[in-house]
Amino acid sequence: MTLTPFGTRLRAAMDSRGPLCVGIDPHAALLAQWGLQDDIAGLERFSRTVVEALAESVAVFKPQAAFFERFGSKGVAVLEQTVADARAAGTLVVMDAKRGDIGSTMAAYASAFLDPASPLFSDALTVSPYLGYGSLAPAVDLARESGAGLFVLALTSNPEGAEVQRAVREDGRTIAATMLAHLAAENADASPMGSFGAVVGATLGDLSSFDLDINGPLLAPGIGAQGATAADLPAVFGKAVRNVVPNVSRGVLRHGPDVTALRDAAHRFSDEIREAVSA
């Protein structure tokens, strides 16, 4: 099975539902805040509630694989069901697993998340390029074949990232700029938008020294609890702002388990983002 390319499907979802991406991050403190136990039953209840509350109104869900994997095989089974339920409801799923390796191991990671025959098949996967961009080739190839996408770590919101991402190569270009250039090449001639995106933090301020116009999506963590607001997006992303997929996790999830409160929070963020991006 080969789907319509991820970039095309994402553009349609963003145009019809708005660009908001909601993280599904069932960490122990949040489960407790919801009045749930930090166990499989709590994990199932949390994930099911988020999907049921928001699947018809947001463009993208981004489950964080680690919060499911910490429960072992039963947690992965919940993750499989969460992905299946979200996609069945028409919401795109970006698996936040940040995989990165070489050769057959990278190919196995890609197969786990980008092969339509896999129970964890997702519309896109976050990947780490810091074994060299070329090490991602198995994931790039399989994403093209299946119609999935990738989000490559480029300019992340964590302060520690700068020591690697802003390091300068012998040619005078930063590592982050090199990754962005690779992605622009992957997306060359794609329309309406390429399937190979970058992770770029919304908290990073002025990024005008980087060419973010890669003809692909920019997954932007940092809105809400990390301190960035929707109003910050145009200043951070410039002319590439239309392709930004702002990710909000705690800012929405802290309103659960009340379904109405979750929906209201997501709608507020979505409206603020639409206004900022279209201004």
Short mmCIF file of C-alpha atoms in Angstrom, two decimals:
data_model
loop_
_atom_site.label_atom_id
_atom_site.label_comp_id
_atom_site.label_asym_id
_atom_site.label_seq_id
_atom_site.Cartn_x
_atom_site.Cartn_y
_atom_site.Cartn_z
CA MET A 1 0.00 0.00 0.00
CA THR A 2 1.32 3.41 -0.97
CA LEU A 3 -0.46 6.43 0.42
CA THR A 4 -0.69 9.89 -1.06
CA PRO A 5 2.57 11.58 0.00
CA PHE A 6 2.62 12.75 3.59
CA GLY A 7 3.30 16.36 2.64
CA THR A 8 0.18 16.47 0.49
CA ARG A 9 -1.96 14.89 3.21
CA LEU A 10 -0.51 17.15 5.89
CA ARG A 11 -1.11 20.28 3.84
CA ALA A 12 -4.75 19.30 3.37
CA ALA A 13 -5.18 18.56 7.08
CA MET A 14 -3.58 21.86 8.08
CA ASP A 15 -5.75 23.82 5.67
CA SER A 16 -8.97 22.16 6.80
CA ARG A 17 -8.35 21.67 10.54
CA GLY A 18 -5.61 24.16 11.31
CA PRO A 19 -1.96 23.27 11.89
CA LEU A 20 -2.13 22.32 15.58
CA CYS A 21 -0.32 19.13 16.63
CA VAL A 22 -1.20 17.74 20.05
CA GLY A 23 1.32 15.54 21.81
CA ILE A 24 0.20 12.37 23.54
CA ASP A 25 2.66 12.30 26.44
CA PRO A 26 1.38 10.06 29.26
CA HIS A 27 4.13 10.68 31.79
CA ALA A 28 3.60 9.71 35.40
CA ALA A 29 2.92 13.22 36.72
CA LEU A 30 0.26 13.87 34.11
CA LEU A 31 -1.46 10.56 34.76
CA ALA A 32 -1.57 11.47 38.44
CA GLN A 33 -2.97 14.91 37.60
CA TRP A 34 -5.77 13.13 35.75
CA GLY A 35 -6.44 10.96 38.79
CA LEU A 36 -5.07 7.86 37.03
CA GLN A 37 -2.65 5.22 38.23
CA ASP A 38 0.76 5.00 36.57
CA ASP A 39 -0.03 1.62 35.06
CA ILE A 40 -1.42 0.04 31.90
CA ALA A 41 -5.02 0.84 32.82
CA GLY A 42 -4.11 4.49 33.35
CA LEU A 43 -2.14 4.56 30.11
CA GLU A 44 -5.06 3.11 28.17
CA ARG A 45 -7.59 5.50 29.71
CA PHE A 46 -5.40 8.53 29.11
CA SER A 47 -4.61 7.72 25.48
CA ARG A 48 -8.15 6.73 24.60
CA THR A 49 -9.55 9.92 26.13
CA VAL A 50 -7.15 12.18 24.23
CA VAL A 51 -7.95 10.51 20.92
CA GLU A 52 -11.71 10.49 21.49
CA ALA A 53 -11.71 14.13 22.59
CA LEU A 54 -9.53 15.59 19.84
CA ALA A 55 -9.31 13.28 16.83
CA GLU A 56 -11.96 15.12 14.85
CA SER A 57 -10.58 18.61 15.44
CA VAL A 58 -6.76 18.54 15.28
CA ALA A 59 -4.56 17.90 12.28
CA VAL A 60 -1.89 15.82 13.97
CA PHE A 61 -1.25 13.71 17.04
CA LYS A 62 2.33 13.16 18.19
CA PRO A 63 2.58 10.23 20.62
CA GLN A 64 5.87 10.09 22.50
CA ALA A 65 6.92 6.45 22.18
CA ALA A 66 9.04 6.41 25.34
CA PHE A 67 6.06 6.97 27.62
CA PHE A 68 4.48 3.81 26.23
CA GLU A 69 7.67 1.75 25.93
CA ARG A 70 8.41 2.18 29.65
CA PHE A 71 5.58 -0.31 30.32
CA GLY A 72 7.12 -2.97 28.08
CA SER A 73 5.13 -5.03 25.61
CA LYS A 74 1.77 -4.07 27.13
CA GLY A 75 2.61 -0.40 26.76
CA VAL A 76 3.62 -0.90 23.13
CA ALA A 77 0.27 -2.64 22.57
CA VAL A 78 -1.47 0.48 23.90
CA LEU A 79 0.64 2.59 21.55
CA GLU A 80 -0.38 0.39 18.61
CA GLN A 81 -4.04 0.85 19.48
CA THR A 82 -3.64 4.58 19.98
CA VAL A 83 -2.06 4.96 16.54
CA ALA A 84 -4.74 2.81 14.93
CA ASP A 85 -7.58 4.70 16.60
CA ALA A 86 -6.16 8.10 15.71
CA ARG A 87 -5.57 7.22 12.07
CA ALA A 88 -9.00 5.57 11.79
CA ALA A 89 -10.52 8.86 12.99
CA GLY A 90 -8.73 10.74 10.22
CA THR A 91 -5.97 12.35 12.28
CA LEU A 92 -2.39 12.14 11.07
CA VAL A 93 0.09 10.53 13.47
CA VAL A 94 3.70 11.63 13.86
CA MET A 95 5.52 9.05 15.96
CA ASP A 96 7.96 10.83 18.23
CA ALA A 97 10.61 8.14 18.60
CA LYS A 98 13.69 10.08 17.46
CA ARG A 99 15.30 6.99 15.96
CA GLY A 100 18.77 7.17 14.47
CA ASP A 101 21.30 4.48 13.56
CA ILE A 102 23.08 3.01 10.54
CA GLY A 103 22.57 0.33 7.95
CA SER A 104 20.31 -2.60 8.76
CA THR A 105 19.48 -1.21 12.21
CA MET A 106 18.19 2.04 10.75
CA ALA A 107 16.28 0.00 8.19
CA ALA A 108 14.66 -1.97 11.02
CA TYR A 109 13.65 1.21 12.84
CA ALA A 110 12.19 2.53 9.60
CA SER A 111 10.27 -0.70 9.03
CA ALA A 112 8.78 -0.54 12.52
CA PHE A 113 7.19 2.85 11.95
CA LEU A 114 7.06 3.49 8.19
CA ASP A 115 6.06 0.13 6.73
CA PRO A 116 2.26 0.03 6.23
CA ALA A 117 2.30 -3.64 7.28
CA SER A 118 3.63 -2.75 10.73
CA PRO A 119 1.19 -2.41 13.65
CA LEU A 120 3.03 0.80 14.58
CA PHE A 121 2.80 2.33 11.12
CA SER A 122 2.57 6.09 11.43
CA ASP A 123 2.18 8.90 8.94
CA ALA A 124 5.58 10.27 9.90
CA LEU A 125 8.49 9.60 12.25
CA THR A 126 10.93 11.85 14.09
CA VAL A 127 14.55 10.87 13.44
CA SER A 128 17.99 11.93 14.62
CA PRO A 129 20.58 12.65 11.90
CA TYR A 130 23.62 12.89 14.14
CA LEU A 131 25.28 9.78 12.78
CA GLY A 132 25.35 11.73 9.54
CA TYR A 133 22.39 12.61 7.35
CA GLY A 134 23.24 9.79 4.99
CA SER A 135 22.59 7.28 7.77
CA LEU A 136 18.88 8.11 7.43
CA ALA A 137 18.75 6.78 3.87
CA PRO A 138 16.76 3.62 4.76
CA ALA A 139 14.10 5.76 6.43
CA VAL A 140 14.05 8.29 3.59
CA ASP A 141 13.68 5.51 1.01
CA LEU A 142 10.91 3.70 2.87
CA ALA A 143 9.05 6.95 3.58
CA ARG A 144 9.03 7.74 -0.13
CA GLU A 145 7.90 4.23 -0.99
CA SER A 146 5.03 4.16 1.53
CA GLY A 147 3.90 7.79 1.31
CA ALA A 148 5.05 8.55 4.86
CA GLY A 149 7.19 11.43 6.11
CA LEU A 150 10.10 12.24 8.37
CA PHE A 151 10.84 15.03 10.81
CA VAL A 152 14.60 15.43 11.22
CA LEU A 153 16.02 17.05 14.35
CA ALA A 154 17.54 20.32 13.18
CA LEU A 155 17.16 23.19 15.69
CA THR A 156 15.62 21.71 18.80
CA SER A 157 14.21 23.66 21.71
CA ASN A 158 16.40 22.10 24.43
CA PRO A 159 19.38 24.31 25.36
CA GLU A 160 21.84 21.40 25.11
CA GLY A 161 21.10 20.97 21.43
CA ALA A 162 23.04 24.05 20.41
CA GLU A 163 26.46 22.51 21.11
CA VAL A 164 25.88 20.06 18.26
CA GLN A 165 23.36 21.76 16.02
CA ARG A 166 25.12 25.14 15.89
CA ALA A 167 28.60 23.72 15.61
CA VAL A 168 30.35 25.02 12.48
CA ARG A 169 31.70 22.69 9.82
CA GLU A 170 34.91 23.21 7.89
CA ASP A 171 32.91 24.79 5.08
CA GLY A 172 31.60 27.45 7.48
CA ARG A 173 28.07 26.12 7.60
CA THR A 174 26.45 24.99 10.83
CA ILE A 175 25.30 21.41 11.32
CA ALA A 176 21.68 22.62 11.56
CA ALA A 177 21.97 24.55 8.30
CA THR A 178 23.41 21.45 6.66
CA MET A 179 20.43 19.36 7.78
CA LEU A 180 18.01 21.98 6.50
CA ALA A 181 19.78 22.00 3.14
CA HIS A 182 19.50 18.20 2.89
CA LEU A 183 15.77 18.43 3.56
CA ALA A 184 15.28 21.16 0.99
CA ALA A 185 16.93 18.87 -1.54
CA GLU A 186 14.61 15.99 -0.56
CA ASN A 187 11.59 18.24 -1.08
CA ALA A 188 12.70 19.78 -4.36
CA ASP A 189 9.80 20.10 -6.81
CA ALA A 190 7.26 18.64 -4.33
CA SER A 191 3.83 20.23 -4.41
CA PRO A 192 2.01 21.50 -2.43
CA MET A 193 4.59 20.60 0.22
CA GLY A 194 7.31 18.01 0.63
CA SER A 195 7.18 15.12 3.09
CA PHE A 196 10.57 15.65 4.72
CA GLY A 197 10.39 18.11 7.56
CA ALA A 198 12.56 19.53 10.31
CA VAL A 199 12.09 19.85 14.05
CA VAL A 200 12.63 23.52 14.90
CA GLY A 201 11.85 24.87 18.36
CA ALA A 202 9.37 27.71 18.67
CA THR A 203 11.29 29.01 21.69
CA LEU A 204 14.48 29.83 19.79
CA GLY A 205 13.75 33.44 18.86
CA ASP A 206 15.22 34.98 15.74
CA LEU A 207 16.24 32.27 13.28
CA SER A 208 16.67 34.55 10.29
CA SER A 209 20.26 33.32 9.85
CA PHE A 210 18.86 29.88 8.89
CA ASP A 211 16.99 29.10 5.69
CA LEU A 212 13.84 27.45 7.02
CA ASP A 213 12.09 27.57 3.66
CA ILE A 214 12.70 23.87 2.89
CA ASN A 215 9.39 23.31 1.05
CA GLY A 216 8.48 20.95 3.86
CA PRO A 217 6.83 21.02 7.27
CA LEU A 218 8.47 22.42 10.38
CA LEU A 219 7.44 20.64 13.56
CA ALA A 220 7.66 23.29 16.27
CA PRO A 221 7.66 22.21 19.91
CA GLY A 222 7.63 24.82 22.64
CA ILE A 223 4.17 26.38 22.48
CA GLY A 224 2.49 26.56 25.87
CA ALA A 225 4.30 25.11 28.88
CA GLN A 226 7.78 25.75 27.42
CA GLY A 227 7.05 29.45 27.10
CA ALA A 228 6.46 30.19 23.42
CA THR A 229 3.14 31.53 22.21
CA ALA A 230 1.32 31.44 18.90
CA ALA A 231 2.12 35.12 18.46
CA ASP A 232 5.85 34.27 18.43
CA LEU A 233 5.62 32.07 15.35
CA PRO A 234 5.92 34.70 12.57
CA ALA A 235 9.04 36.23 14.15
CA VAL A 236 10.70 32.85 14.60
CA PHE A 237 9.81 31.23 11.27
CA GLY A 238 9.49 34.19 8.91
CA LYS A 239 8.24 33.36 5.42
CA ALA A 240 8.20 29.63 6.27
CA VAL A 241 5.51 30.15 8.93
CA ARG A 242 2.74 28.72 6.73
CA ASN A 243 4.43 25.32 6.90
CA VAL A 244 4.84 25.32 10.69
CA VAL A 245 3.14 22.54 12.66
CA PRO A 246 3.11 23.88 16.24
CA ASN A 247 3.15 21.14 18.85
CA VAL A 248 1.33 21.63 22.15
CA SER A 249 1.34 18.91 24.80
CA ARG A 250 0.97 19.97 28.42
CA GLY A 251 -0.87 23.16 27.46
CA VAL A 252 -3.76 21.02 26.24
CA LEU A 253 -3.34 17.79 28.20
CA ARG A 254 -3.37 19.44 31.63
CA HIS A 255 -7.07 20.18 31.08
CA GLY A 256 -7.99 16.47 31.11
CA PRO A 257 -9.59 14.15 31.81
CA ASP A 258 -12.60 16.38 31.12
CA VAL A 259 -13.32 15.92 27.41
CA THR A 260 -14.96 19.30 26.97
CA ALA A 261 -12.05 21.05 28.66
CA LEU A 262 -9.57 19.24 26.42
CA ARG A 263 -11.50 20.27 23.33
CA ASP A 264 -11.83 23.85 24.49
CA ALA A 265 -8.09 24.10 25.15
CA ALA A 266 -7.22 22.66 21.75
CA HIS A 267 -9.65 25.02 20.04
CA ARG A 268 -8.12 28.01 21.82
CA PHE A 269 -4.62 27.10 20.74
CA SER A 270 -5.79 26.33 17.22
CA ASP A 271 -7.57 29.67 16.88
CA GLU A 272 -4.54 31.57 18.21
CA ILE A 273 -2.23 29.75 15.81
CA ARG A 274 -4.50 30.30 12.80
CA GLU A 275 -4.66 34.03 13.60
CA ALA A 276 -0.89 34.33 14.04
CA VAL A 277 0.00 32.38 10.91
CA SER A 278 -2.48 34.19 8.67
CA ALA A 279 -1.75 37.70 9.98
#
